[in-house]
C-alpha cells in the first residue's frame, strides 16, 4: 500500500537503466514503464496509467517487441475494465490471448483465459464473439448456440472450459512456484465467483477456502524459504516471495457475505476483520469496503433500520461511480431502490429503476 515508495523505487530503476544503457529505448525500459503504469492502476490513477501505456505501445510497435506488446495489451485490458464498452474489452482479450499463445507465454495465457471467463460472466451477450477465442476454436466453439444468436445468460460449460484452460496453463508453466501459485489462486477466485453467480453457495464457499489454503501454504513456504535462503542460496525450489493479498481478501469477503446470509454475524465480522488485518489491500481497491457496507446494509434491513440501510446504499453508490464501475453501481442503485420500497417511497424507487 506504499504508493510513494513504489514509485520512488521504479524511478530509481529508470535512472539505473538510463545510466547502464546507451539509449533510452533499451529493452528493459518499456517493462519498467509498464510496471509504473501498473502501480498507477493499483492506486486508481487511471489517466496516468493510460498515458504510460500509450507511450509503451508506440515504443514496442516501433521496435516490434511482440512479447512486450502482449503484456501491454493485457494491462490495457485492466484499464479498460473502468469503462463500459464490453466489445472493446473483448477485442483486447482476443488480441492478448492470440499473442500470448503464439509466443508461448503460459502465465499471460492463463491470466487472459481467466479474464475471459470473468468477462463472459459479466457480458454474456459477447457469446457469439467468444467462439473466436483460440481456445474455443480448438475445442469446438460454444456448441448449441444458434448461428448469429447471442445468449442473454452465460453458459456454464463455456465458463468452465475457460477456467479449466486457465488452470491447465497455470500448472503446465515452467515458471517459478510463486507464478504458478498466483495463477492457481486467481483460478479459485474466478471459480468461486462463477459458482456464486449460478447460485451454488456450497461450491462457492469451498473454492474460496481452497484459495485461502493456496495462499496460506505458499506464504508459509515463502517464510521458510526466506529463513533458509542463506543455507541454500542456489536452490531453485526455494520460494521467498509471498502472494499478493488481493485474492485472499476477496475470498474472505465472499465467505463473510455467505456467513451474513446465514445470519452468523459473529463469523461474518470475524472474517472481515481477518481480511482487514492479515490481507490488507490498496485504498484504490474498494472490494473490502464494498463487502462491509453491503453486509451492514443487509443487517440494517433485517433489523428494519431503514435510515441506516439507506445511508449504506448511498455510500455504496458513491463508492462505485457510474463512469468507472457500472456493475457495482447498478447493484448499489438496486439496494437503494429496495430501501425506498420498504419506506413506501414508490416514486423515488421508480426513478431509481429508470435511472
Tab-separated table of C-alpha atoms in Angstrom:
chain	number	residue	atom	x	y	z
A	1	UNK	CA	0.000	0.000	0.000
A	2	UNK	CA	3.020	2.362	-0.102
A	3	UNK	CA	2.387	4.254	-3.357
A	4	UNK	CA	5.147	6.844	-2.948
A	5	UNK	CA	7.669	4.174	-2.002
A	6	UNK	CA	6.801	2.016	-5.021
A	7	UNK	CA	7.001	4.946	-7.434
A	8	UNK	CA	10.304	6.094	-5.946
A	9	UNK	CA	11.841	2.621	-6.392
A	10	UNK	CA	10.686	2.471	-10.020
A	11	UNK	CA	12.139	5.909	-10.742
A	12	UNK	CA	15.432	4.754	-9.231
A	13	UNK	CA	15.295	1.784	-11.615
A	14	UNK	CA	14.648	4.147	-14.551
A	15	UNK	CA	17.762	6.111	-13.600
A	16	UNK	CA	19.748	2.875	-13.381
A	17	UNK	CA	18.622	1.788	-16.853
A	18	UNK	CA	19.450	5.130	-18.436
A	19	UNK	CA	22.934	5.054	-16.915
A	20	UNK	CA	23.597	1.430	-17.948
A	21	UNK	CA	22.134	1.608	-21.455
A	22	UNK	CA	23.370	3.731	-24.330
A	23	UNK	CA	19.873	4.801	-25.442
A	24	UNK	CA	16.610	5.444	-23.571
A	25	UNK	CA	14.784	2.888	-25.765
A	26	UNK	CA	16.593	-0.046	-24.201
A	27	UNK	CA	14.929	-3.437	-23.920
A	28	UNK	CA	14.270	-3.016	-20.202
A	29	UNK	CA	12.781	0.467	-20.271
A	30	UNK	CA	9.319	-0.462	-21.668
A	31	UNK	CA	8.901	-3.145	-18.988
A	32	UNK	CA	9.845	-0.678	-16.253
A	33	UNK	CA	7.324	1.769	-17.694
A	34	UNK	CA	4.634	-0.940	-17.660
A	35	UNK	CA	5.397	-1.627	-14.004
A	36	UNK	CA	4.988	2.068	-13.225
A	37	UNK	CA	1.667	2.075	-15.105
A	38	UNK	CA	0.560	-0.963	-13.076
A	39	UNK	CA	1.374	0.902	-9.854
A	40	UNK	CA	-0.739	3.870	-11.004
A	41	UNK	CA	-3.600	1.488	-11.850
A	42	UNK	CA	-3.402	-0.236	-8.478
A	43	UNK	CA	-3.822	3.101	-6.721
A	44	UNK	CA	-6.632	4.259	-9.016
A	45	UNK	CA	-4.670	6.749	-11.126
A	46	UNK	CA	-6.247	5.703	-14.434
A	47	UNK	CA	-5.252	8.697	-16.575
A	48	UNK	CA	-1.593	8.493	-15.547
A	49	UNK	CA	-1.544	4.743	-16.265
A	50	UNK	CA	-3.148	5.219	-19.695
A	51	UNK	CA	-0.584	7.840	-20.661
A	52	UNK	CA	2.276	5.478	-19.795
A	53	UNK	CA	0.647	2.570	-21.672
A	54	UNK	CA	0.297	4.736	-24.794
A	55	UNK	CA	3.973	5.623	-24.505
A	56	UNK	CA	4.986	1.966	-24.241
A	57	UNK	CA	2.688	0.943	-27.113
A	58	UNK	CA	4.311	3.416	-29.500
A	59	UNK	CA	7.752	2.260	-28.388
A	60	UNK	CA	7.212	-1.504	-28.734
A	61	UNK	CA	5.334	-1.209	-32.027
A	62	UNK	CA	8.220	0.737	-33.471
A	63	UNK	CA	10.724	-1.819	-32.151
A	64	UNK	CA	8.450	-4.810	-32.977
A	65	UNK	CA	8.751	-6.257	-29.470
A	66	UNK	CA	5.894	-8.796	-29.583
A	67	UNK	CA	6.344	-10.042	-26.011
A	68	UNK	CA	6.178	-6.573	-24.509
A	69	UNK	CA	3.235	-5.696	-26.767
A	70	UNK	CA	1.291	-8.713	-25.483
A	71	UNK	CA	1.861	-7.625	-21.900
A	72	UNK	CA	0.924	-4.061	-22.820
A	73	UNK	CA	-2.399	-5.251	-24.255
A	74	UNK	CA	-3.057	-7.179	-21.043
A	75	UNK	CA	-2.518	-4.074	-18.929
A	76	UNK	CA	-4.656	-2.049	-21.332
A	77	UNK	CA	-7.487	-4.535	-20.696
A	78	UNK	CA	-7.147	-3.916	-16.955
A	79	UNK	CA	-7.514	-0.217	-17.621
A	80	UNK	CA	-10.478	-0.777	-19.949
A	81	UNK	CA	-12.361	-2.504	-17.106
A	82	UNK	CA	-13.042	1.006	-15.820
A	83	UNK	CA	-15.041	1.700	-18.965
A	84	UNK	CA	-18.431	0.386	-20.090
A	85	UNK	CA	-17.537	-0.738	-23.635
A	86	UNK	CA	-17.529	-4.518	-23.325
A	87	UNK	CA	-16.865	-5.100	-27.035
A	88	UNK	CA	-13.621	-3.109	-26.820
A	89	UNK	CA	-12.604	-5.091	-23.739
A	90	UNK	CA	-13.260	-8.351	-25.570
A	91	UNK	CA	-11.161	-7.244	-28.553
A	92	UNK	CA	-8.256	-6.655	-26.166
A	93	UNK	CA	-8.737	-10.113	-24.657
A	94	UNK	CA	-8.737	-11.706	-28.109
A	95	UNK	CA	-5.560	-9.910	-29.160
A	96	UNK	CA	-3.768	-10.647	-25.883
A	97	UNK	CA	-4.670	-14.337	-25.893
A	98	UNK	CA	-3.730	-14.787	-29.545
A	99	UNK	CA	-0.305	-13.219	-28.984
A	100	UNK	CA	0.374	-14.970	-25.672
A	101	UNK	CA	-0.449	-18.396	-27.131
A	102	UNK	CA	1.702	-17.854	-30.228
A	103	UNK	CA	4.600	-16.625	-28.071
A	104	UNK	CA	4.156	-19.491	-25.536
A	105	UNK	CA	3.678	-17.068	-22.630
A	106	UNK	CA	1.959	-19.530	-20.301
A	107	UNK	CA	1.435	-17.107	-17.431
A	108	UNK	CA	-0.117	-14.452	-19.637
A	109	UNK	CA	-2.266	-17.033	-21.462
A	110	UNK	CA	-3.591	-18.342	-18.144
A	111	UNK	CA	-4.359	-14.844	-16.849
A	112	UNK	CA	-6.102	-13.858	-20.095
A	113	UNK	CA	-8.241	-17.011	-20.091
A	114	UNK	CA	-9.264	-16.201	-16.532
A	115	UNK	CA	-10.125	-12.646	-17.566
A	116	UNK	CA	-12.130	-14.050	-20.496
A	117	UNK	CA	-14.200	-16.200	-18.140
A	118	UNK	CA	-14.911	-13.199	-15.935
A	119	UNK	CA	-15.784	-11.059	-18.963
A	120	UNK	CA	-18.194	-13.687	-20.275
A	121	UNK	CA	-19.947	-13.908	-16.922
A	122	UNK	CA	-20.465	-10.142	-16.866
A	123	UNK	CA	-21.169	-9.725	-20.586
A	124	UNK	CA	-22.842	-12.937	-21.814
A	125	UNK	CA	-24.079	-11.238	-24.984
A	126	UNK	CA	-20.498	-11.452	-26.231
A	127	UNK	CA	-21.081	-15.228	-26.585
A	128	UNK	CA	-21.068	-15.042	-30.365
A	129	UNK	CA	-17.597	-13.488	-30.161
A	130	UNK	CA	-16.420	-15.951	-27.516
A	131	UNK	CA	-16.265	-18.685	-30.148
A	132	UNK	CA	-13.483	-16.734	-31.877
A	133	UNK	CA	-11.115	-17.158	-28.929
A	134	UNK	CA	-8.326	-19.579	-29.928
A	135	UNK	CA	-9.052	-21.956	-27.039
A	136	UNK	CA	-12.734	-22.171	-28.016
A	137	UNK	CA	-11.992	-22.660	-31.701
A	138	UNK	CA	-9.750	-25.615	-30.887
A	139	UNK	CA	-12.433	-27.120	-28.641
A	140	UNK	CA	-15.442	-26.898	-30.905
A	141	UNK	CA	-16.745	-23.441	-30.004
A	142	UNK	CA	-19.842	-22.855	-27.913
A	143	UNK	CA	-21.787	-25.759	-29.283
A	144	UNK	CA	-25.538	-25.284	-29.040
A	145	UNK	CA	-25.955	-21.576	-29.775
A	146	UNK	CA	-27.924	-20.810	-32.898
A	147	UNK	CA	-25.957	-19.094	-35.691
A	148	UNK	CA	-25.778	-15.359	-35.069
A	149	UNK	CA	-27.695	-15.655	-31.791
A	150	UNK	CA	-26.211	-14.114	-28.655
A	151	UNK	CA	-27.065	-15.667	-25.306
A	152	UNK	CA	-28.542	-13.404	-22.629
A	153	UNK	CA	-27.185	-15.711	-19.895
A	154	UNK	CA	-23.638	-17.046	-19.691
A	155	UNK	CA	-23.478	-20.775	-20.409
A	156	UNK	CA	-21.776	-22.711	-17.611
A	157	UNK	CA	-19.923	-25.083	-19.973
A	158	UNK	CA	-18.210	-22.183	-21.752
A	159	UNK	CA	-17.228	-20.539	-18.460
A	160	UNK	CA	-15.768	-23.742	-17.034
A	161	UNK	CA	-13.856	-24.509	-20.222
A	162	UNK	CA	-12.172	-21.127	-19.982
A	163	UNK	CA	-11.367	-21.576	-16.281
A	164	UNK	CA	-10.101	-25.142	-16.809
A	165	UNK	CA	-7.939	-23.992	-19.710
A	166	UNK	CA	-6.516	-21.267	-17.475
A	167	UNK	CA	-5.793	-23.807	-14.725
A	168	UNK	CA	-4.119	-26.096	-17.247
A	169	UNK	CA	-1.886	-23.284	-18.467
A	170	UNK	CA	-1.051	-22.348	-14.872
A	171	UNK	CA	0.015	-25.863	-13.886
A	172	UNK	CA	1.933	-26.541	-17.097
A	173	UNK	CA	4.099	-23.438	-16.903
A	174	UNK	CA	7.735	-23.907	-16.014
A	175	UNK	CA	7.912	-20.586	-14.212
A	176	UNK	CA	8.541	-20.004	-10.530
A	177	UNK	CA	6.424	-21.581	-7.777
A	178	UNK	CA	5.120	-18.092	-6.985
A	179	UNK	CA	3.798	-17.605	-10.521
A	180	UNK	CA	2.070	-20.983	-10.534
A	181	UNK	CA	0.579	-20.429	-7.077
A	182	UNK	CA	-0.642	-16.977	-8.085
A	183	UNK	CA	-2.408	-18.302	-11.175
A	184	UNK	CA	-3.961	-21.166	-9.183
A	185	UNK	CA	-5.122	-18.673	-6.569
A	186	UNK	CA	-6.739	-16.485	-9.223
A	187	UNK	CA	-8.436	-19.533	-10.746
A	188	UNK	CA	-10.029	-20.385	-7.392
A	189	UNK	CA	-11.289	-16.799	-7.031
A	190	UNK	CA	-12.816	-16.948	-10.511
A	191	UNK	CA	-14.371	-20.345	-9.759
A	192	UNK	CA	-15.880	-19.041	-6.531
A	193	UNK	CA	-17.440	-16.081	-8.352
A	194	UNK	CA	-18.813	-18.401	-11.025
A	195	UNK	CA	-20.423	-20.749	-8.505
A	196	UNK	CA	-21.932	-17.751	-6.694
A	197	UNK	CA	-23.450	-16.387	-9.906
A	198	UNK	CA	-25.043	-19.768	-10.631
A	199	UNK	CA	-26.403	-19.943	-7.078
A	200	UNK	CA	-24.274	-22.780	-5.711
A	201	UNK	CA	-23.166	-21.292	-2.378
A	202	UNK	CA	-21.607	-24.552	-1.165
A	203	UNK	CA	-19.167	-24.776	-4.074
A	204	UNK	CA	-18.544	-21.027	-3.966
A	205	UNK	CA	-17.533	-21.261	-0.300
A	206	UNK	CA	-15.432	-24.361	-0.979
A	207	UNK	CA	-13.396	-22.733	-3.751
A	208	UNK	CA	-12.909	-19.608	-1.616
A	209	UNK	CA	-11.459	-21.823	1.112
A	210	UNK	CA	-9.251	-23.587	-1.447
A	211	UNK	CA	-7.859	-20.202	-2.468
A	212	UNK	CA	-7.086	-19.383	1.165
A	213	UNK	CA	-5.315	-22.749	1.531
A	214	UNK	CA	-3.172	-21.968	-1.518
A	215	UNK	CA	-2.362	-18.509	-0.107
A	216	UNK	CA	-1.502	-19.717	3.388
A	217	UNK	CA	0.544	-22.719	2.245
A	218	UNK	CA	2.543	-20.675	-0.243
A	219	UNK	CA	3.179	-17.855	2.220
A	220	UNK	CA	4.282	-20.413	4.829
A	221	UNK	CA	6.803	-21.825	2.352
A	222	UNK	CA	7.902	-18.286	1.461
A	223	UNK	CA	8.674	-17.535	5.110
A	224	UNK	CA	10.607	-20.794	5.436
A	225	UNK	CA	12.402	-20.094	2.172
A	226	UNK	CA	13.464	-16.658	3.339
A	227	UNK	CA	14.803	-18.096	6.598
A	228	UNK	CA	16.713	-20.840	4.765
A	229	UNK	CA	17.897	-18.754	1.799
A	230	UNK	CA	21.387	-18.356	3.240
A	231	UNK	CA	21.712	-22.117	3.685
A	232	UNK	CA	20.693	-22.866	0.091
A	233	UNK	CA	21.283	-19.734	-1.988
A	234	UNK	CA	21.318	-21.601	-5.313
A	235	UNK	CA	18.311	-23.864	-4.746
A	236	UNK	CA	15.770	-23.112	-7.490
A	237	UNK	CA	12.911	-24.614	-5.495
A	238	UNK	CA	13.262	-22.141	-2.626
A	239	UNK	CA	10.329	-19.709	-2.601
A	240	UNK	CA	10.796	-16.410	-0.763
A	241	UNK	CA	8.025	-14.278	-2.331
A	242	UNK	CA	4.570	-14.154	-0.763
A	243	UNK	CA	1.424	-13.952	-2.836
A	244	UNK	CA	-0.343	-10.586	-3.123
A	245	UNK	CA	-3.135	-10.064	-0.603
A	246	UNK	CA	-5.877	-9.212	-3.119
A	247	UNK	CA	-7.157	-12.752	-3.773
A	248	UNK	CA	-7.233	-13.733	-0.101
A	249	UNK	CA	-9.032	-10.504	0.737
A	250	UNK	CA	-11.646	-11.292	-1.943
A	251	UNK	CA	-12.094	-14.857	-0.683
A	252	UNK	CA	-12.589	-13.752	2.912
A	253	UNK	CA	-15.096	-11.112	1.801
A	254	UNK	CA	-17.000	-13.746	-0.205
A	255	UNK	CA	-17.094	-16.065	2.808
A	256	UNK	CA	-18.203	-13.185	5.033
A	257	UNK	CA	-21.143	-12.496	2.704
A	258	UNK	CA	-22.064	-16.176	2.843
A	259	UNK	CA	-21.970	-16.169	6.654
A	260	UNK	CA	-24.072	-12.996	6.707
A	261	UNK	CA	-26.740	-14.634	4.553
A	262	UNK	CA	-26.966	-17.436	7.129
A	263	UNK	CA	-27.318	-14.922	9.953
A	264	UNK	CA	-23.933	-15.792	11.506
A	265	UNK	CA	-22.957	-12.249	12.431
A	266	UNK	CA	-20.019	-13.173	14.682
A	267	UNK	CA	-18.393	-15.303	11.953
A	268	UNK	CA	-19.168	-12.600	9.368
A	269	UNK	CA	-17.335	-9.816	11.145
A	270	UNK	CA	-14.556	-12.173	12.221
A	271	UNK	CA	-13.813	-12.905	8.551
A	272	UNK	CA	-13.962	-9.213	7.625
A	273	UNK	CA	-11.543	-8.425	10.460
A	274	UNK	CA	-9.158	-11.155	9.286
A	275	UNK	CA	-9.247	-9.730	5.752
A	276	UNK	CA	-8.580	-6.217	7.052
A	277	UNK	CA	-5.748	-7.157	9.401
A	278	UNK	CA	-3.997	-10.041	7.618
A	279	UNK	CA	-4.659	-9.298	3.935
A	280	UNK	CA	-4.908	-5.522	3.519
A	281	UNK	CA	-5.328	-4.122	0.011
A	282	UNK	CA	-4.652	-0.806	-1.670
A	283	UNK	CA	-7.080	2.029	-0.805
A	284	UNK	CA	-7.954	2.081	-4.528
A	285	UNK	CA	-9.272	-1.483	-4.195
A	286	UNK	CA	-12.745	-0.953	-2.780
A	287	UNK	CA	-13.751	-4.637	-2.511
A	288	UNK	CA	-13.364	-4.892	1.280
A	289	UNK	CA	-15.180	-1.605	1.932
A	290	UNK	CA	-17.923	-2.572	-0.534
A	291	UNK	CA	-18.424	-6.007	1.022
A	292	UNK	CA	-18.564	-4.498	4.509
A	293	UNK	CA	-21.145	-1.893	3.505
A	294	UNK	CA	-23.249	-4.491	1.685
A	295	UNK	CA	-23.266	-6.693	4.782
A	296	UNK	CA	-24.094	-3.740	7.052
A	297	UNK	CA	-26.961	-2.748	4.771
A	298	UNK	CA	-28.384	-6.256	4.724
A	299	UNK	CA	-28.111	-6.368	8.519
A	300	UNK	CA	-29.892	-2.989	8.813
A	301	UNK	CA	-32.709	-4.242	6.581
A	302	UNK	CA	-33.136	-7.369	8.696
A	303	UNK	CA	-33.414	-5.161	11.764
A	304	UNK	CA	-35.793	-2.806	9.902
A	305	UNK	CA	-33.432	0.116	10.461
A	306	UNK	CA	-34.282	1.798	7.155
A	307	UNK	CA	-32.320	5.002	7.815
A	308	UNK	CA	-29.096	3.041	8.371
A	309	UNK	CA	-29.841	0.879	5.321
A	310	UNK	CA	-30.343	3.986	3.180
A	311	UNK	CA	-27.072	5.516	4.369
A	312	UNK	CA	-25.153	2.354	3.451
A	313	UNK	CA	-26.802	2.231	-0.004
A	314	UNK	CA	-25.914	5.882	-0.667
A	315	UNK	CA	-22.315	5.187	0.404
A	316	UNK	CA	-22.214	2.214	-1.969
A	317	UNK	CA	-23.387	4.452	-4.852
A	318	UNK	CA	-20.597	6.913	-4.055
A	319	UNK	CA	-18.087	4.047	-3.844
A	320	UNK	CA	-18.918	2.860	-7.383
A	321	UNK	CA	-19.341	5.825	-9.768
A	322	UNK	CA	-21.288	5.062	-12.939
A	323	UNK	CA	-18.433	6.063	-15.252
A	324	UNK	CA	-15.920	3.795	-13.500
A	325	UNK	CA	-17.802	0.776	-12.180
A	326	UNK	CA	-21.072	0.065	-13.996
A	327	UNK	CA	-21.930	-3.306	-12.434
A	328	UNK	CA	-21.373	-2.325	-8.817
A	329	UNK	CA	-23.128	0.998	-9.451
A	330	UNK	CA	-26.233	-0.857	-10.670
A	331	UNK	CA	-26.086	-3.118	-7.606
A	332	UNK	CA	-25.885	-0.054	-5.339
A	333	UNK	CA	-28.863	1.565	-7.081
A	334	UNK	CA	-30.846	-1.656	-6.682
A	335	UNK	CA	-30.069	-1.700	-2.962
A	336	UNK	CA	-31.195	1.911	-2.632
A	337	UNK	CA	-34.364	1.068	-4.558
A	338	UNK	CA	-35.124	-1.776	-2.132
A	339	UNK	CA	-34.857	0.674	0.777
A	340	UNK	CA	-37.237	3.082	-0.955
A	341	UNK	CA	-39.773	0.292	-1.431
A	342	UNK	CA	-39.527	-0.603	2.277
A	343	UNK	CA	-40.091	3.081	3.094
A	344	UNK	CA	-43.060	3.125	0.700
A	345	UNK	CA	-41.383	5.881	-1.303
A	346	UNK	CA	-42.521	4.385	-4.598
A	347	UNK	CA	-41.973	7.493	-6.721
A	348	UNK	CA	-38.304	7.640	-5.792
A	349	UNK	CA	-37.988	3.877	-6.228
A	350	UNK	CA	-39.407	4.160	-9.740
A	351	UNK	CA	-36.979	6.991	-10.544
A	352	UNK	CA	-34.063	4.799	-9.402
A	353	UNK	CA	-35.266	1.882	-11.549
A	354	UNK	CA	-35.476	4.102	-14.622
A	355	UNK	CA	-32.018	5.584	-13.999
